[in-house]
Amino acid sequence: DLLARLSRAEGQLRGLQRMIGANAYCIDVLQQISAVRRALDRLALILVQDHLKTCVTDAIRHKNSDERIKELIDALDRFLA
């Protein structure tokens, strides 16, 4: 599922390149940029969910969660900045 989503985002990005190369209407280009961003944001959310369900959950079970939680917070900070 992740690879399929990434392939779709890649296709959208190639479409964006074509649009810019063809001097497409600015609003259309902005809409395509928004679509690419939404696709990547959704991919990131799935990865965060997976990380919480696996790595963080495992760390909590082993009483070793502080490092994993800090790691996730740092990643989210970079992602959202």
PDB file of N, CA and C in Angstrom, residues 21-71:
ATOM      1  N   GLY A  21       6.253  22.881 -17.260  1.00  0.00           N
ATOM      2  CA  GLY A  21       6.928  22.955 -18.557  1.00  0.00           C
ATOM      3  C   GLY A  21       6.032  23.476 -19.660  1.00  0.00           C
ATOM      4  N   ALA A  22       4.734  23.234 -19.526  1.00  0.00           N
ATOM      5  CA  ALA A  22       3.776  23.668 -20.543  1.00  0.00           C
ATOM      6  C   ALA A  22       3.145  25.015 -20.196  1.00  0.00           C
ATOM      7  N   ASN A  23       3.674  25.674 -19.171  1.00  0.00           N
ATOM      8  CA  ASN A  23       3.131  26.967 -18.726  1.00  0.00           C
ATOM      9  C   ASN A  23       1.633  26.886 -18.438  1.00  0.00           C
ATOM     10  N   ALA A  24       1.250  25.858 -17.691  1.00  0.00           N
ATOM     11  CA  ALA A  24      -0.158  25.673 -17.333  1.00  0.00           C
ATOM     12  C   ALA A  24      -0.647  26.835 -16.477  1.00  0.00           C
ATOM     13  N   TYR A  25      -1.945  26.967 -16.417  1.00  0.00           N
ATOM     14  CA  TYR A  25      -2.588  28.014 -15.639  1.00  0.00           C
ATOM     15  C   TYR A  25      -2.163  27.890 -14.166  1.00  0.00           C
ATOM     16  N   CYS A  26      -1.791  29.007 -13.562  1.00  0.00           N
ATOM     17  CA  CYS A  26      -1.231  29.022 -12.209  1.00  0.00           C
ATOM     18  C   CYS A  26      -2.106  28.300 -11.190  1.00  0.00           C
ATOM     19  N   ILE A  27      -3.399  28.529 -11.242  1.00  0.00           N
ATOM     20  CA  ILE A  27      -4.301  27.903 -10.285  1.00  0.00           C
ATOM     21  C   ILE A  27      -4.308  26.387 -10.450  1.00  0.00           C
ATOM     22  N   ASP A  28      -4.228  25.914 -11.680  1.00  0.00           N
ATOM     23  CA  ASP A  28      -4.158  24.477 -11.918  1.00  0.00           C
ATOM     24  C   ASP A  28      -2.875  23.887 -11.329  1.00  0.00           C
ATOM     25  N   VAL A  29      -1.772  24.604 -11.479  1.00  0.00           N
ATOM     26  CA  VAL A  29      -0.494  24.154 -10.917  1.00  0.00           C
ATOM     27  C   VAL A  29      -0.591  24.109  -9.395  1.00  0.00           C
ATOM     28  N   LEU A  30      -1.168  25.147  -8.799  1.00  0.00           N
ATOM     29  CA  LEU A  30      -1.325  25.172  -7.342  1.00  0.00           C
ATOM     30  C   LEU A  30      -2.200  24.021  -6.855  1.00  0.00           C
ATOM     31  N   GLN A  31      -3.247  23.706  -7.603  1.00  0.00           N
ATOM     32  CA  GLN A  31      -4.099  22.574  -7.222  1.00  0.00           C
ATOM     33  C   GLN A  31      -3.328  21.263  -7.288  1.00  0.00           C
ATOM     34  N   GLN A  32      -2.475  21.135  -8.283  1.00  0.00           N
ATOM     35  CA  GLN A  32      -1.664  19.911  -8.410  1.00  0.00           C
ATOM     36  C   GLN A  32      -0.654  19.827  -7.274  1.00  0.00           C
ATOM     37  N   ILE A  33      -0.061  20.947  -6.910  1.00  0.00           N
ATOM     38  CA  ILE A  33       0.860  20.971  -5.764  1.00  0.00           C
ATOM     39  C   ILE A  33       0.118  20.521  -4.510  1.00  0.00           C
ATOM     40  N   SER A  34      -1.086  21.017  -4.332  1.00  0.00           N
ATOM     41  CA  SER A  34      -1.898  20.624  -3.173  1.00  0.00           C
ATOM     42  C   SER A  34      -2.165  19.123  -3.179  1.00  0.00           C
ATOM     43  N   ALA A  35      -2.442  18.564  -4.335  1.00  0.00           N
ATOM     44  CA  ALA A  35      -2.706  17.124  -4.439  1.00  0.00           C
ATOM     45  C   ALA A  35      -1.463  16.318  -4.068  1.00  0.00           C
ATOM     46  N   VAL A  36      -0.295  16.766  -4.514  1.00  0.00           N
ATOM     47  CA  VAL A  36       0.955  16.069  -4.192  1.00  0.00           C
ATOM     48  C   VAL A  36       1.202  16.137  -2.687  1.00  0.00           C
ATOM     49  N   ARG A  37       1.010  17.307  -2.118  1.00  0.00           N
ATOM     50  CA  ARG A  37       1.226  17.464  -0.678  1.00  0.00           C
ATOM     51  C   ARG A  37       0.267  16.583   0.127  1.00  0.00           C
ATOM     52  N   ARG A  38      -0.987  16.533  -0.279  1.00  0.00           N
ATOM     53  CA  ARG A  38      -1.961  15.687   0.423  1.00  0.00           C
ATOM     54  C   ARG A  38      -1.554  14.213   0.336  1.00  0.00           C
ATOM     55  N   ALA A  39      -1.091  13.805  -0.825  1.00  0.00           N
ATOM     56  CA  ALA A  39      -0.674  12.409  -0.999  1.00  0.00           C
ATOM     57  C   ALA A  39       0.508  12.087  -0.087  1.00  0.00           C
ATOM     58  N   LEU A  40       1.475  12.971  -0.013  1.00  0.00           N
ATOM     59  CA  LEU A  40       2.635  12.739   0.849  1.00  0.00           C
ATOM     60  C   LEU A  40       2.260  12.832   2.322  1.00  0.00           C
ATOM     61  N   ASP A  41       1.370  13.757   2.658  1.00  0.00           N
ATOM     62  CA  ASP A  41       0.908  13.867   4.041  1.00  0.00           C
ATOM     63  C   ASP A  41       0.196  12.591   4.479  1.00  0.00           C
ATOM     64  N   ARG A  42      -0.619  12.037   3.612  1.00  0.00           N
ATOM     65  CA  ARG A  42      -1.331  10.801   3.930  1.00  0.00           C
ATOM     66  C   ARG A  42      -0.346   9.652   4.123  1.00  0.00           C
ATOM     67  N   LEU A  43       0.669   9.589   3.275  1.00  0.00           N
ATOM     68  CA  LEU A  43       1.710   8.579   3.403  1.00  0.00           C
ATOM     69  C   LEU A  43       2.411   8.730   4.751  1.00  0.00           C
ATOM     70  N   ALA A  44       2.737   9.957   5.121  1.00  0.00           N
ATOM     71  CA  ALA A  44       3.397  10.209   6.406  1.00  0.00           C
ATOM     72  C   ALA A  44       2.508   9.785   7.565  1.00  0.00           C
ATOM     73  N   LEU A  45       1.222  10.072   7.491  1.00  0.00           N
ATOM     74  CA  LEU A  45       0.311   9.691   8.562  1.00  0.00           C
ATOM     75  C   LEU A  45       0.262   8.173   8.726  1.00  0.00           C
ATOM     76  N   ILE A  46       0.229   7.467   7.628  1.00  0.00           N
ATOM     77  CA  ILE A  46       0.227   5.997   7.692  1.00  0.00           C
ATOM     78  C   ILE A  46       1.505   5.499   8.351  1.00  0.00           C
ATOM     79  N   LEU A  47       2.635   6.116   8.016  1.00  0.00           N
ATOM     80  CA  LEU A  47       3.902   5.720   8.622  1.00  0.00           C
ATOM     81  C   LEU A  47       3.926   6.014  10.116  1.00  0.00           C
ATOM     82  N   VAL A  48       3.395   7.161  10.526  1.00  0.00           N
ATOM     83  CA  VAL A  48       3.325   7.498  11.950  1.00  0.00           C
ATOM     84  C   VAL A  48       2.443   6.480  12.679  1.00  0.00           C
ATOM     85  N   GLN A  49       1.300   6.168  12.100  1.00  0.00           N
ATOM     86  CA  GLN A  49       0.415   5.177  12.722  1.00  0.00           C
ATOM     87  C   GLN A  49       1.119   3.835  12.881  1.00  0.00           C
ATOM     88  N   ASP A  50       1.805   3.416  11.835  1.00  0.00           N
ATOM     89  CA  ASP A  50       2.528   2.144  11.877  1.00  0.00           C
ATOM     90  C   ASP A  50       3.618   2.182  12.950  1.00  0.00           C
ATOM     91  N   HIS A  51       4.326   3.295  13.031  1.00  0.00           N
ATOM     92  CA  HIS A  51       5.394   3.432  14.018  1.00  0.00           C
ATOM     93  C   HIS A  51       4.820   3.350  15.441  1.00  0.00           C
ATOM     94  N   LEU A  52       3.681   4.007  15.659  1.00  0.00           N
ATOM     95  CA  LEU A  52       3.045   3.954  16.976  1.00  0.00           C
ATOM     96  C   LEU A  52       2.601   2.535  17.321  1.00  0.00           C
ATOM     97  N   LYS A  53       2.026   1.857  16.336  1.00  0.00           N
ATOM     98  CA  LYS A  53       1.491   0.513  16.584  1.00  0.00           C
ATOM     99  C   LYS A  53       2.583  -0.535  16.767  1.00  0.00           C
ATOM    100  N   THR A  54       3.766  -0.284  16.232  1.00  0.00           N
ATOM    101  CA  THR A  54       4.825  -1.291  16.306  1.00  0.00           C
ATOM    102  C   THR A  54       5.959  -0.835  17.232  1.00  0.00           C
ATOM    103  N   CYS A  55       6.763   0.081  16.775  1.00  0.00           N
ATOM    104  CA  CYS A  55       7.979   0.474  17.499  1.00  0.00           C
ATOM    105  C   CYS A  55       7.680   1.078  18.874  1.00  0.00           C
ATOM    106  N   VAL A  56       6.762   2.026  18.921  1.00  0.00           N
ATOM    107  CA  VAL A  56       6.464   2.688  20.192  1.00  0.00           C
ATOM    108  C   VAL A  56       5.765   1.714  21.144  1.00  0.00           C
ATOM    109  N   THR A  57       4.829   0.946  20.631  1.00  0.00           N
ATOM    110  CA  THR A  57       4.138  -0.038  21.466  1.00  0.00           C
ATOM    111  C   THR A  57       5.123  -1.054  22.039  1.00  0.00           C
ATOM    112  N   ASP A  58       6.039  -1.518  21.209  1.00  0.00           N
ATOM    113  CA  ASP A  58       7.055  -2.464  21.666  1.00  0.00           C
ATOM    114  C   ASP A  58       7.945  -1.828  22.739  1.00  0.00           C
ATOM    115  N   ALA A  59       8.316  -0.576  22.549  1.00  0.00           N
ATOM    116  CA  ALA A  59       9.153   0.120  23.531  1.00  0.00           C
ATOM    117  C   ALA A  59       8.414   0.287  24.861  1.00  0.00           C
ATOM    118  N   ILE A  60       7.123   0.557  24.808  1.00  0.00           N
ATOM    119  CA  ILE A  60       6.325   0.688  26.034  1.00  0.00           C
ATOM    120  C   ILE A  60       6.285  -0.649  26.773  1.00  0.00           C
ATOM    121  N   ARG A  61       6.104  -1.727  26.039  1.00  0.00           N
ATOM    122  CA  ARG A  61       6.070  -3.060  26.664  1.00  0.00           C
ATOM    123  C   ARG A  61       7.377  -3.382  27.372  1.00  0.00           C
ATOM    124  N   HIS A  62       8.476  -2.900  26.805  1.00  0.00           N
ATOM    125  CA  HIS A  62       9.792  -3.188  27.374  1.00  0.00           C
ATOM    126  C   HIS A  62      10.290  -2.071  28.296  1.00  0.00           C
ATOM    127  N   LYS A  63       9.372  -1.183  28.678  1.00  0.00           N
ATOM    128  CA  LYS A  63       9.690  -0.076  29.590  1.00  0.00           C
ATOM    129  C   LYS A  63      10.840   0.781  29.066  1.00  0.00           C
ATOM    130  N   ASN A  64      10.827   0.998  27.754  1.00  0.00           N
ATOM    131  CA  ASN A  64      11.909   1.720  27.087  1.00  0.00           C
ATOM    132  C   ASN A  64      11.315   2.749  26.131  1.00  0.00           C
ATOM    133  N   SER A  65      10.238   3.405  26.558  1.00  0.00           N
ATOM    134  CA  SER A  65       9.479   4.229  25.626  1.00  0.00           C
ATOM    135  C   SER A  65      10.001   5.652  25.475  1.00  0.00           C
ATOM    136  N   ASP A  66      10.719   6.169  26.449  1.00  0.00           N
ATOM    137  CA  ASP A  66      11.135   7.576  26.408  1.00  0.00           C
ATOM    138  C   ASP A  66      11.894   7.916  25.130  1.00  0.00           C
ATOM    139  N   GLU A  67      12.832   7.065  24.761  1.00  0.00           N
ATOM    140  CA  GLU A  67      13.637   7.328  23.563  1.00  0.00           C
ATOM    141  C   GLU A  67      12.781   7.298  22.291  1.00  0.00           C
ATOM    142  N   ARG A  68      11.905   6.310  22.176  1.00  0.00           N
ATOM    143  CA  ARG A  68      11.047   6.202  20.981  1.00  0.00           C
ATOM    144  C   ARG A  68      10.071   7.363  20.885  1.00  0.00           C
ATOM    145  N   ILE A  69       9.518   7.775  22.005  1.00  0.00           N
ATOM    146  CA  ILE A  69       8.569   8.889  22.000  1.00  0.00           C
ATOM    147  C   ILE A  69       9.283  10.178  21.618  1.00  0.00           C
ATOM    148  N   LYS A  70      10.479  10.405  22.166  1.00  0.00           N
ATOM    149  CA  LYS A  70      11.255  11.601  21.807  1.00  0.00           C
ATOM    150  C   LYS A  70      11.599  11.585  20.316  1.00  0.00           C
ATOM    151  N   GLU A  71      11.977  10.420  19.831  1.00  0.00           N
ATOM    152  CA  GLU A  71      12.298  10.260  18.410  1.00  0.00           C
ATOM    153  C   GLU A  71      11.101  10.633  17.537  1.00  0.00           C
TER     154      GLU A  71
END
